[in-house]
Short mmCIF file of C-alpha atoms in Angstrom, two decimals:
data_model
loop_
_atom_site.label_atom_id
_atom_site.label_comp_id
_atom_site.label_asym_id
_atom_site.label_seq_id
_atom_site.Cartn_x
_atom_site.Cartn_y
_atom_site.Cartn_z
CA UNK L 1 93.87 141.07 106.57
CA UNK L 2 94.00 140.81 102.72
CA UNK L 3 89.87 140.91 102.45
CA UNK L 4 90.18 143.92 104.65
CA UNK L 5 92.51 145.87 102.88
CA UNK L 6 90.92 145.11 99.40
CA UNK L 7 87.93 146.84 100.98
CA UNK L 8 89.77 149.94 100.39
CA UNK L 9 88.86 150.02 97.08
CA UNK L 10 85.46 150.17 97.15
CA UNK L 11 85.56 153.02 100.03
CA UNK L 12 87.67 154.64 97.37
CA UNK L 13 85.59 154.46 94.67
CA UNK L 14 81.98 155.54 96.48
CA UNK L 15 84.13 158.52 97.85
CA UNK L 16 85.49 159.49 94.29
CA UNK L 17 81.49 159.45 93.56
CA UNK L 18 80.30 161.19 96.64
CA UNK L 19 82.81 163.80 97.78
CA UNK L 20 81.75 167.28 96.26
CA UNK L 21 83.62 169.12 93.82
CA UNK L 22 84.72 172.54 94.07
CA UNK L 23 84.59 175.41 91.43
CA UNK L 24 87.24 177.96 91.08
CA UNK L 25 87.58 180.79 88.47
CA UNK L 26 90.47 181.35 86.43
CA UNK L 27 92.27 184.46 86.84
CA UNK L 28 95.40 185.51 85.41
CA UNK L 29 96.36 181.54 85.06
CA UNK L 30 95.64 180.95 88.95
CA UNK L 31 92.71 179.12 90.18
CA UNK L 32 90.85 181.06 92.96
CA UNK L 33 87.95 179.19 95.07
CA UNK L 34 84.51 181.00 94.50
CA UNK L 35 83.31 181.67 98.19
CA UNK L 36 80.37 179.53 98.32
CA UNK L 37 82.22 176.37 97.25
CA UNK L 38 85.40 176.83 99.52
CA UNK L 39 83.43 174.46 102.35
CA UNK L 40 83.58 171.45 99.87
CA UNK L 41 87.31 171.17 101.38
CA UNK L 42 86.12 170.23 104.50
CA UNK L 43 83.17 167.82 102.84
CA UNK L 44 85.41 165.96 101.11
CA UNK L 45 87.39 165.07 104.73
CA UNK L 46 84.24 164.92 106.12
CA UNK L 47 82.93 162.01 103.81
CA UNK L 48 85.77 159.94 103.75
CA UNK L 49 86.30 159.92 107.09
CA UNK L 50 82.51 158.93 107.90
CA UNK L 51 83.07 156.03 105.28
CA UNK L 52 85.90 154.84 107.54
CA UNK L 53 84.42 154.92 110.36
CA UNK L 54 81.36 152.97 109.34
CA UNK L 55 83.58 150.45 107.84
CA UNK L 56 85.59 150.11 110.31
CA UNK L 57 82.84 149.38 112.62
CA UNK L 58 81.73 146.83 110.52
CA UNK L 59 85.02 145.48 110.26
CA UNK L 60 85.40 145.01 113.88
CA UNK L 61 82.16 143.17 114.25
CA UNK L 62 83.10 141.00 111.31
CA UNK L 63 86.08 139.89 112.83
CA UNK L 64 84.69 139.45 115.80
CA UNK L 65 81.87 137.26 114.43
CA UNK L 66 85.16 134.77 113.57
CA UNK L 67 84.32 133.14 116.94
CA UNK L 68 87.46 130.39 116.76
CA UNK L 69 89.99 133.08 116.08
CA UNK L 70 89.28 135.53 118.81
CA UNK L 71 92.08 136.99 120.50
CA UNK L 72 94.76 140.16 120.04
CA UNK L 73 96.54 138.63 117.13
CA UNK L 74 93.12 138.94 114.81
CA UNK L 75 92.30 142.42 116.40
CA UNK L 76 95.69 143.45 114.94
CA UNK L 77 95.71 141.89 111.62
CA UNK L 78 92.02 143.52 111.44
CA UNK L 79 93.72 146.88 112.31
CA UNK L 80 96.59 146.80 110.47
CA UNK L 81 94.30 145.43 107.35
CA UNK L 82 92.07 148.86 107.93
CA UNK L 83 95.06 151.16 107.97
CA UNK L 84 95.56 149.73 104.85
CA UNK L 85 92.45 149.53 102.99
CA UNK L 86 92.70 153.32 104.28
CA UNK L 87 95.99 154.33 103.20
CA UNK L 88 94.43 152.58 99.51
CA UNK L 89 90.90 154.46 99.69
CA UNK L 90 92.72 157.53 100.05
CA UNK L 91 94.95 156.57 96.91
CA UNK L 92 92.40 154.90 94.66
CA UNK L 93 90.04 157.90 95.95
CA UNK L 94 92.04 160.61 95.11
CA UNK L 95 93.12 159.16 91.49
CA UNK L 96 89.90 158.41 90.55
CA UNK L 97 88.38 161.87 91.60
CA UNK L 98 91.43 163.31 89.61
CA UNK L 99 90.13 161.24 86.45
CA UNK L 100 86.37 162.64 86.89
CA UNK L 101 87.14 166.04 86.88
CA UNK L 102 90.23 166.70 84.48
CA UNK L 103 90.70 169.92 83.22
CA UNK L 104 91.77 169.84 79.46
CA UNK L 105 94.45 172.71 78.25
CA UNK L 106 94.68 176.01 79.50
CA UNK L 107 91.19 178.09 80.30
CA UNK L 108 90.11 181.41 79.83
CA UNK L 109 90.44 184.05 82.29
CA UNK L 110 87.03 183.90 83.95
CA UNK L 111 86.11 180.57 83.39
CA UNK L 112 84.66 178.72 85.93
CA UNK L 113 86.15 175.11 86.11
CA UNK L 114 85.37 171.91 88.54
CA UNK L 115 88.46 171.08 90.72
CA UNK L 116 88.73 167.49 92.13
CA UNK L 117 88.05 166.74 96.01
CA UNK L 118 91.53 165.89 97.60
CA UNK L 119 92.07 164.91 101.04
CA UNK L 120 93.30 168.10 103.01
CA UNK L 121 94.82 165.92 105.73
CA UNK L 122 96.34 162.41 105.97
CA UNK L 123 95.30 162.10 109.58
CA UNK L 124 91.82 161.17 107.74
CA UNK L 125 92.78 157.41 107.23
CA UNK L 126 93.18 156.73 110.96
CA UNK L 127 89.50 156.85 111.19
CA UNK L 128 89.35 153.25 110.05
CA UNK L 129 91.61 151.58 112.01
CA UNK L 130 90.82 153.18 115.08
CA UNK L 131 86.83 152.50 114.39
CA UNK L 132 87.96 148.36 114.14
CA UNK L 133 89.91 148.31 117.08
CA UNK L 134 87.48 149.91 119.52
CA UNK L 135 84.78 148.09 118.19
CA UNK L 136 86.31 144.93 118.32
CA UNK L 137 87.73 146.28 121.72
CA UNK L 138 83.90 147.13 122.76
CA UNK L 139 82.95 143.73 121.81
CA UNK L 140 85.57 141.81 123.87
CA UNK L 141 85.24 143.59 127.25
CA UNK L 142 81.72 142.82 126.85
CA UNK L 143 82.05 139.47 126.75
CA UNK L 144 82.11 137.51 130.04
CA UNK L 145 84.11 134.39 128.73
CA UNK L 146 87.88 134.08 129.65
CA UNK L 147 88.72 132.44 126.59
CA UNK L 148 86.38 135.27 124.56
CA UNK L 149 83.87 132.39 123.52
CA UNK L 150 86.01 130.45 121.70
CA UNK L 151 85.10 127.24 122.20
CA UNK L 152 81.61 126.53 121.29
CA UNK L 153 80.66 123.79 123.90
#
């Protein structure tokens, strides 16, 4: 569960790097989106949830591939380690995004600034965990074993 969560980390980091920017313009000390760049709220939800899903996926096959541990007690340690490592991407995601695009002092009216991608909905990190447990799920009612395969002889 604790390899899984730290995975957040990394899913944080490439979606600090990845998620799109938007530019507003300053006027009278309030920041107003420019129209073409008001989508990038949506991209930015978009791309972190698509990074949870694929690692949750991979996840779920991962944990799967533990052949002697098979069973519900590593599906849910797998999914409670993805909410996590969600919950953190989000977190470490958000802050570093925030670092990237800091805006120093107080700007001109009409300047045109870079705003960091945030995360318009927290319903995004339930991508992950729900990605692990159906694959994991996928993978067990495909298998024809009653004990899951555990035993390798």
């Amino acid at each position: 569960m604790s390899f899984v969560a730290l995975s957040g980390l990394a899913v944080g980091w490439l979606w600090s790097a990845l998620a799109p920017s938007q530019r507003v313009l300053i006027s009278d000390g309030t920041r107003v989106p420019l129209l073409d760049e008001s989508s990038h709220r949506f991209d930015d939800l978009v791309i972190f949830m698509l990074l949870g899903l694929g690692v949750g996926a991979v996840v779920g096959a991962a944990v799967w591939l533990l052949r002697e541990r098979r069973g519900p007690v590593i599906m849910f340690a797998a999914v409670a380690g993805s909410a996590l490592a969600a919950w953190l991407a989000a977190q470490v995601g958000i802050s570093l995004a925030g670092g990237h695009y800091a805006v120093a002092g107080v700007q001109a009216n009409g300047t045109v600034v870079d705003v960091a991608p945030v995360l318009e909905s927290s319903w995004a990190i339930l991508a992950q965990p729900l990605t692990t447990a159906l694959a994991y799920g996928a993978m067990a009612a495909w298998n024809g074993m009653d004990d899951l395969g555990r035993r390798l002889g």
